[in-house]
């Protein structure tokens, strides 16, 4: 279990809080808006109304005691920048900040953020890739060059094994697992046989996966 200090209880913050709560973590939330605090209370351990750009207020929360600090402010970049900087100055172990523009990302990283998330950009890229081909059922970017894809098993693979198709040797990509009905059926082994209506999880460079599955 981790302890999380979440600054900003808007829609993005609520999604974070809901999921972190499901995972069993402790969450303290700060927001200026009383309604936001009321809406997020079912998902958090504690919540307080306050100004995260006020150093004394933020210090009173014991920033250094939290495993992760997330600044989820999305509609006020100045407040986001000041809050991020203060979180790091006050001893935040891991400070994550939300960005809404590329230039904001650079400033946040220079002023205290250990990592930056850019939800609109990341979801835009995911949506574009996910729906660019009927063969793609899921996509996770790893570092820009490498990615994890969920792909429909090609018809020419039906009845063949992982060793038979040998995509690792031909395309330098790795087959990790087989999914069916949205669940992992098995970890891929050399003798795993492919069948119709299965999804294969593959890891590799984007360009190699494009070539392998003829995207």
PDB file of C-alpha atoms in Angstrom:
ATOM      1  CA  UNK A   1       0.000   0.000   0.000  1.00  0.00           C
ATOM      2  CA  UNK A   2       1.206   3.495  -0.875  1.00  0.00           C
ATOM      3  CA  UNK A   3       0.267   6.912   0.467  1.00  0.00           C
ATOM      4  CA  UNK A   4      -0.722   9.492  -2.143  1.00  0.00           C
ATOM      5  CA  UNK A   5      -1.074  13.257  -1.916  1.00  0.00           C
ATOM      6  CA  UNK A   6      -3.343  14.363  -4.747  1.00  0.00           C
ATOM      7  CA  UNK A   7      -3.614  18.064  -5.565  1.00  0.00           C
ATOM      8  CA  UNK A   8      -6.665  18.781  -7.711  1.00  0.00           C
ATOM      9  CA  UNK A   9     -10.007  16.989  -7.479  1.00  0.00           C
ATOM     10  CA  UNK A  10     -11.398  17.709 -10.933  1.00  0.00           C
ATOM     11  CA  UNK A  11     -12.325  14.974 -13.400  1.00  0.00           C
ATOM     12  CA  UNK A  12      -8.742  13.827 -13.906  1.00  0.00           C
ATOM     13  CA  UNK A  13      -8.082  13.802 -10.170  1.00  0.00           C
ATOM     14  CA  UNK A  14     -11.281  11.859  -9.481  1.00  0.00           C
ATOM     15  CA  UNK A  15     -10.294   9.154 -11.973  1.00  0.00           C
ATOM     16  CA  UNK A  16      -6.922   8.831 -10.249  1.00  0.00           C
ATOM     17  CA  UNK A  17      -8.522   8.699  -6.807  1.00  0.00           C
ATOM     18  CA  UNK A  18     -11.112   6.111  -7.848  1.00  0.00           C
ATOM     19  CA  UNK A  19      -8.513   3.754  -9.285  1.00  0.00           C
ATOM     20  CA  UNK A  20      -6.009   4.230  -6.460  1.00  0.00           C
ATOM     21  CA  UNK A  21      -8.804   3.485  -4.005  1.00  0.00           C
ATOM     22  CA  UNK A  22      -9.669   0.271  -5.864  1.00  0.00           C
ATOM     23  CA  UNK A  23      -6.011  -0.715  -5.576  1.00  0.00           C
ATOM     24  CA  UNK A  24      -6.098  -0.228  -1.815  1.00  0.00           C
ATOM     25  CA  UNK A  25      -3.920   2.871  -1.411  1.00  0.00           C
ATOM     26  CA  UNK A  26      -4.358   5.747   1.053  1.00  0.00           C
ATOM     27  CA  UNK A  27      -5.199   9.086  -0.567  1.00  0.00           C
ATOM     28  CA  UNK A  28      -5.161  12.641   0.772  1.00  0.00           C
ATOM     29  CA  UNK A  29      -6.779  15.162  -1.587  1.00  0.00           C
ATOM     30  CA  UNK A  30      -6.473  18.948  -1.729  1.00  0.00           C
ATOM     31  CA  UNK A  31      -8.659  21.279  -3.782  1.00  0.00           C
ATOM     32  CA  UNK A  32      -9.898  24.857  -3.556  1.00  0.00           C
ATOM     33  CA  UNK A  33     -13.438  23.910  -4.557  1.00  0.00           C
ATOM     34  CA  UNK A  34     -15.683  22.508  -1.826  1.00  0.00           C
ATOM     35  CA  UNK A  35     -17.898  20.730  -4.367  1.00  0.00           C
ATOM     36  CA  UNK A  36     -14.892  18.922  -5.845  1.00  0.00           C
ATOM     37  CA  UNK A  37     -13.971  17.770  -2.355  1.00  0.00           C
ATOM     38  CA  UNK A  38     -17.495  16.480  -1.719  1.00  0.00           C
ATOM     39  CA  UNK A  39     -17.541  14.600  -5.036  1.00  0.00           C
ATOM     40  CA  UNK A  40     -14.241  12.848  -4.405  1.00  0.00           C
ATOM     41  CA  UNK A  41     -14.763  11.922  -0.727  1.00  0.00           C
ATOM     42  CA  UNK A  42     -16.150   8.401  -1.437  1.00  0.00           C
ATOM     43  CA  UNK A  43     -12.804   7.425  -2.984  1.00  0.00           C
ATOM     44  CA  UNK A  44     -10.255   8.947  -0.583  1.00  0.00           C
ATOM     45  CA  UNK A  45      -8.935   8.556   2.938  1.00  0.00           C
ATOM     46  CA  UNK A  46      -9.054  12.263   3.682  1.00  0.00           C
ATOM     47  CA  UNK A  47      -9.619  15.548   1.875  1.00  0.00           C
ATOM     48  CA  UNK A  48      -9.144  19.199   2.677  1.00  0.00           C
ATOM     49  CA  UNK A  49     -10.070  22.524   1.081  1.00  0.00           C
ATOM     50  CA  UNK A  50      -7.018  24.692   0.577  1.00  0.00           C
ATOM     51  CA  UNK A  51      -4.667  26.622  -1.698  1.00  0.00           C
ATOM     52  CA  UNK A  52      -1.793  24.425  -2.842  1.00  0.00           C
ATOM     53  CA  UNK A  53       0.255  27.495  -3.825  1.00  0.00           C
ATOM     54  CA  UNK A  54       0.378  28.540  -0.156  1.00  0.00           C
ATOM     55  CA  UNK A  55       3.668  27.184   1.150  1.00  0.00           C
ATOM     56  CA  UNK A  56       2.639  27.146   4.811  1.00  0.00           C
ATOM     57  CA  UNK A  57      -0.573  25.289   4.031  1.00  0.00           C
ATOM     58  CA  UNK A  58       1.213  22.714   1.882  1.00  0.00           C
ATOM     59  CA  UNK A  59       3.921  22.283   4.506  1.00  0.00           C
ATOM     60  CA  UNK A  60       1.254  21.549   7.126  1.00  0.00           C
ATOM     61  CA  UNK A  61       0.266  18.462   5.137  1.00  0.00           C
ATOM     62  CA  UNK A  62       3.653  16.786   5.663  1.00  0.00           C
ATOM     63  CA  UNK A  63       4.536  16.433   1.988  1.00  0.00           C
ATOM     64  CA  UNK A  64       7.653  14.358   2.677  1.00  0.00           C
ATOM     65  CA  UNK A  65       5.541  11.664   4.376  1.00  0.00           C
ATOM     66  CA  UNK A  66       3.796  10.666   1.141  1.00  0.00           C
ATOM     67  CA  UNK A  67       5.142   8.081  -1.263  1.00  0.00           C
ATOM     68  CA  UNK A  68       3.757   9.908  -4.295  1.00  0.00           C
ATOM     69  CA  UNK A  69       2.590  13.503  -4.835  1.00  0.00           C
ATOM     70  CA  UNK A  70       0.433  14.186  -7.885  1.00  0.00           C
ATOM     71  CA  UNK A  71      -0.416  17.679  -9.080  1.00  0.00           C
ATOM     72  CA  UNK A  72      -3.528  17.127 -11.181  1.00  0.00           C
ATOM     73  CA  UNK A  73      -4.370  20.812 -11.702  1.00  0.00           C
ATOM     74  CA  UNK A  74      -5.382  21.209 -15.345  1.00  0.00           C
ATOM     75  CA  UNK A  75      -6.927  24.638 -15.842  1.00  0.00           C
ATOM     76  CA  UNK A  76      -4.378  26.937 -14.196  1.00  0.00           C
ATOM     77  CA  UNK A  77      -0.801  26.429 -15.330  1.00  0.00           C
ATOM     78  CA  UNK A  78       0.651  29.032 -12.959  1.00  0.00           C
ATOM     79  CA  UNK A  79      -0.914  27.274  -9.974  1.00  0.00           C
ATOM     80  CA  UNK A  80       0.249  23.921 -11.320  1.00  0.00           C
ATOM     81  CA  UNK A  81       3.826  25.166 -11.739  1.00  0.00           C
ATOM     82  CA  UNK A  82       3.964  26.758  -8.289  1.00  0.00           C
ATOM     83  CA  UNK A  83       2.440  23.709  -6.627  1.00  0.00           C
ATOM     84  CA  UNK A  84       4.820  21.326  -8.388  1.00  0.00           C
ATOM     85  CA  UNK A  85       7.825  23.390  -7.364  1.00  0.00           C
ATOM     86  CA  UNK A  86       6.657  23.588  -3.746  1.00  0.00           C
ATOM     87  CA  UNK A  87       6.002  19.854  -3.551  1.00  0.00           C
ATOM     88  CA  UNK A  88       9.591  19.138  -4.503  1.00  0.00           C
ATOM     89  CA  UNK A  89      11.012  21.857  -2.245  1.00  0.00           C
ATOM     90  CA  UNK A  90       9.052  20.480   0.695  1.00  0.00           C
ATOM     91  CA  UNK A  91      10.519  17.012   0.259  1.00  0.00           C
ATOM     92  CA  UNK A  92       8.170  15.245  -2.136  1.00  0.00           C
ATOM     93  CA  UNK A  93       9.748  11.838  -2.888  1.00  0.00           C
ATOM     94  CA  UNK A  94       8.102  11.404  -6.283  1.00  0.00           C
ATOM     95  CA  UNK A  95       6.326  14.404  -7.804  1.00  0.00           C
ATOM     96  CA  UNK A  96       4.052  13.815 -10.801  1.00  0.00           C
ATOM     97  CA  UNK A  97       2.504  16.775 -12.623  1.00  0.00           C
ATOM     98  CA  UNK A  98      -0.238  17.030 -15.191  1.00  0.00           C
ATOM     99  CA  UNK A  99       0.468  18.938 -18.394  1.00  0.00           C
ATOM    100  CA  UNK A 100      -1.914  20.230 -21.036  1.00  0.00           C
ATOM    101  CA  UNK A 101       0.668  21.568 -23.520  1.00  0.00           C
ATOM    102  CA  UNK A 102       4.125  20.510 -24.707  1.00  0.00           C
ATOM    103  CA  UNK A 103       5.719  23.727 -23.465  1.00  0.00           C
ATOM    104  CA  UNK A 104       4.129  23.214 -20.035  1.00  0.00           C
ATOM    105  CA  UNK A 105       5.734  19.796 -19.815  1.00  0.00           C
ATOM    106  CA  UNK A 106       9.206  21.321 -20.231  1.00  0.00           C
ATOM    107  CA  UNK A 107       8.631  23.932 -17.522  1.00  0.00           C
ATOM    108  CA  UNK A 108       7.200  21.405 -15.092  1.00  0.00           C
ATOM    109  CA  UNK A 109      10.187  19.099 -15.508  1.00  0.00           C
ATOM    110  CA  UNK A 110      12.552  22.009 -14.935  1.00  0.00           C
ATOM    111  CA  UNK A 111      10.717  23.134 -11.817  1.00  0.00           C
ATOM    112  CA  UNK A 112      10.339  20.071  -9.649  1.00  0.00           C
ATOM    113  CA  UNK A 113       8.368  17.413 -11.503  1.00  0.00           C
ATOM    114  CA  UNK A 114      10.017  14.004 -11.588  1.00  0.00           C
ATOM    115  CA  UNK A 115       7.558  12.895 -14.254  1.00  0.00           C
ATOM    116  CA  UNK A 116       4.848  14.573 -16.323  1.00  0.00           C
ATOM    117  CA  UNK A 117       1.606  13.087 -17.631  1.00  0.00           C
ATOM    118  CA  UNK A 118      -0.149  14.646 -20.610  1.00  0.00           C
ATOM    119  CA  UNK A 119      -3.586  12.936 -20.680  1.00  0.00           C
ATOM    120  CA  UNK A 120      -5.006  14.577 -23.806  1.00  0.00           C
ATOM    121  CA  UNK A 121      -1.888  13.936 -25.871  1.00  0.00           C
ATOM    122  CA  UNK A 122      -1.448  10.387 -24.601  1.00  0.00           C
ATOM    123  CA  UNK A 123      -5.088   9.465 -25.174  1.00  0.00           C
ATOM    124  CA  UNK A 124      -5.020  11.130 -28.589  1.00  0.00           C
ATOM    125  CA  UNK A 125      -2.041   9.001 -29.627  1.00  0.00           C
ATOM    126  CA  UNK A 126      -3.615   5.859 -28.168  1.00  0.00           C
ATOM    127  CA  UNK A 127      -6.906   6.470 -29.978  1.00  0.00           C
ATOM    128  CA  UNK A 128      -5.187   7.198 -33.293  1.00  0.00           C
ATOM    129  CA  UNK A 129      -3.113   4.011 -33.159  1.00  0.00           C
ATOM    130  CA  UNK A 130      -5.855   1.805 -31.692  1.00  0.00           C
ATOM    131  CA  UNK A 131      -8.324   2.636 -34.447  1.00  0.00           C
ATOM    132  CA  UNK A 132      -5.861   2.920 -37.316  1.00  0.00           C
ATOM    133  CA  UNK A 133      -6.322  -0.799 -38.070  1.00  0.00           C
ATOM    134  CA  UNK A 134      -8.919  -3.471 -37.305  1.00  0.00           C
ATOM    135  CA  UNK A 135      -6.007  -5.734 -36.390  1.00  0.00           C
ATOM    136  CA  UNK A 136      -5.074  -3.635 -33.352  1.00  0.00           C
ATOM    137  CA  UNK A 137      -7.069  -4.286 -30.181  1.00  0.00           C
ATOM    138  CA  UNK A 138      -4.864  -2.482 -27.675  1.00  0.00           C
ATOM    139  CA  UNK A 139      -1.711  -0.416 -27.438  1.00  0.00           C
ATOM    140  CA  UNK A 140       0.674   0.763 -24.714  1.00  0.00           C
ATOM    141  CA  UNK A 141       3.547   3.072 -25.567  1.00  0.00           C
ATOM    142  CA  UNK A 142       6.696   2.266 -23.602  1.00  0.00           C
ATOM    143  CA  UNK A 143       9.286   4.850 -24.621  1.00  0.00           C
ATOM    144  CA  UNK A 144       8.372   6.162 -28.058  1.00  0.00           C
ATOM    145  CA  UNK A 145      10.311   3.485 -29.941  1.00  0.00           C
ATOM    146  CA  UNK A 146       9.023   0.360 -28.197  1.00  0.00           C
ATOM    147  CA  UNK A 147       5.399  -0.538 -27.497  1.00  0.00           C
ATOM    148  CA  UNK A 148       3.162  -3.368 -26.320  1.00  0.00           C
ATOM    149  CA  UNK A 149       0.406  -4.222 -28.803  1.00  0.00           C
ATOM    150  CA  UNK A 150      -2.649  -6.443 -28.566  1.00  0.00           C
ATOM    151  CA  UNK A 151      -3.189  -7.839 -32.068  1.00  0.00           C
ATOM    152  CA  UNK A 152      -5.718 -10.135 -33.672  1.00  0.00           C
ATOM    153  CA  UNK A 153      -4.033 -13.439 -34.485  1.00  0.00           C
ATOM    154  CA  UNK A 154      -3.453 -13.405 -38.285  1.00  0.00           C
ATOM    155  CA  UNK A 155      -5.378 -16.077 -40.192  1.00  0.00           C
ATOM    156  CA  UNK A 156      -2.118 -17.526 -41.524  1.00  0.00           C
ATOM    157  CA  UNK A 157      -1.072 -18.305 -37.927  1.00  0.00           C
ATOM    158  CA  UNK A 158      -4.093 -20.502 -37.125  1.00  0.00           C
ATOM    159  CA  UNK A 159      -2.943 -23.970 -36.043  1.00  0.00           C
ATOM    160  CA  UNK A 160       0.705 -22.936 -35.889  1.00  0.00           C
ATOM    161  CA  UNK A 161       2.883 -22.590 -32.805  1.00  0.00           C
ATOM    162  CA  UNK A 162       4.928 -19.643 -31.576  1.00  0.00           C
ATOM    163  CA  UNK A 163       8.007 -21.519 -32.759  1.00  0.00           C
ATOM    164  CA  UNK A 164       6.482 -22.077 -36.201  1.00  0.00           C
ATOM    165  CA  UNK A 165       5.817 -18.388 -36.888  1.00  0.00           C
ATOM    166  CA  UNK A 166       9.174 -17.421 -35.310  1.00  0.00           C
ATOM    167  CA  UNK A 167       8.529 -13.657 -35.340  1.00  0.00           C
ATOM    168  CA  UNK A 168      11.340 -13.120 -32.863  1.00  0.00           C
ATOM    169  CA  UNK A 169      13.890 -14.215 -35.427  1.00  0.00           C
ATOM    170  CA  UNK A 170      12.180 -12.647 -38.447  1.00  0.00           C
ATOM    171  CA  UNK A 171      11.042  -9.333 -36.959  1.00  0.00           C
ATOM    172  CA  UNK A 172      12.822  -9.075 -33.584  1.00  0.00           C
ATOM    173  CA  UNK A 173       9.540  -8.916 -31.630  1.00  0.00           C
ATOM    174  CA  UNK A 174       8.431 -11.032 -28.683  1.00  0.00           C
ATOM    175  CA  UNK A 175       5.103 -12.814 -28.251  1.00  0.00           C
ATOM    176  CA  UNK A 176       4.198 -12.550 -24.565  1.00  0.00           C
ATOM    177  CA  UNK A 177       0.710 -13.983 -24.049  1.00  0.00           C
ATOM    178  CA  UNK A 178      -2.589 -15.028 -25.588  1.00  0.00           C
ATOM    179  CA  UNK A 179      -5.905 -13.327 -24.739  1.00  0.00           C
ATOM    180  CA  UNK A 180      -9.440 -14.415 -25.416  1.00  0.00           C
ATOM    181  CA  UNK A 181     -12.713 -12.887 -24.230  1.00  0.00           C
ATOM    182  CA  UNK A 182     -10.666  -9.985 -22.757  1.00  0.00           C
ATOM    183  CA  UNK A 183      -8.717 -12.298 -20.447  1.00  0.00           C
ATOM    184  CA  UNK A 184      -5.192 -13.657 -20.552  1.00  0.00           C
ATOM    185  CA  UNK A 185      -5.519 -17.326 -21.446  1.00  0.00           C
ATOM    186  CA  UNK A 186      -1.878 -18.316 -21.204  1.00  0.00           C
ATOM    187  CA  UNK A 187       1.688 -17.071 -21.257  1.00  0.00           C
ATOM    188  CA  UNK A 188       3.137 -17.753 -24.706  1.00  0.00           C
ATOM    189  CA  UNK A 189       5.544 -20.687 -24.907  1.00  0.00           C
ATOM    190  CA  UNK A 190       7.339 -22.096 -27.980  1.00  0.00           C
ATOM    191  CA  UNK A 191       4.683 -24.827 -28.318  1.00  0.00           C
ATOM    192  CA  UNK A 192       1.676 -22.520 -27.809  1.00  0.00           C
ATOM    193  CA  UNK A 193      -0.779 -22.972 -30.694  1.00  0.00           C
ATOM    194  CA  UNK A 194      -2.652 -20.005 -32.196  1.00  0.00           C
ATOM    195  CA  UNK A 195      -6.395 -20.195 -32.825  1.00  0.00           C
ATOM    196  CA  UNK A 196      -9.090 -18.072 -34.429  1.00  0.00           C
ATOM    197  CA  UNK A 197     -10.587 -15.235 -32.339  1.00  0.00           C
ATOM    198  CA  UNK A 198      -7.519 -14.965 -30.128  1.00  0.00           C
ATOM    199  CA  UNK A 199      -5.541 -11.826 -29.324  1.00  0.00           C
ATOM    200  CA  UNK A 200      -1.773 -11.967 -29.111  1.00  0.00           C
ATOM    201  CA  UNK A 201       0.281  -9.622 -26.925  1.00  0.00           C
ATOM    202  CA  UNK A 202       3.494  -8.628 -28.661  1.00  0.00           C
ATOM    203  CA  UNK A 203       6.377  -6.425 -27.558  1.00  0.00           C
ATOM    204  CA  UNK A 204       8.835  -4.727 -29.859  1.00  0.00           C
ATOM    205  CA  UNK A 205       9.751  -1.678 -31.878  1.00  0.00           C
ATOM    206  CA  UNK A 206       6.807   0.015 -33.529  1.00  0.00           C
ATOM    207  CA  UNK A 207       8.339  -0.287 -36.992  1.00  0.00           C
ATOM    208  CA  UNK A 208       8.964  -4.028 -36.570  1.00  0.00           C
ATOM    209  CA  UNK A 209       5.405  -4.692 -35.394  1.00  0.00           C
ATOM    210  CA  UNK A 210       4.049  -2.698 -38.353  1.00  0.00           C
ATOM    211  CA  UNK A 211       6.062  -4.895 -40.723  1.00  0.00           C
ATOM    212  CA  UNK A 212       5.126  -8.158 -39.010  1.00  0.00           C
ATOM    213  CA  UNK A 213       1.385  -7.543 -39.006  1.00  0.00           C
ATOM    214  CA  UNK A 214       1.339  -5.580 -42.270  1.00  0.00           C
ATOM    215  CA  UNK A 215      -0.319  -2.547 -40.705  1.00  0.00           C
TER     216      UNK A 215
END
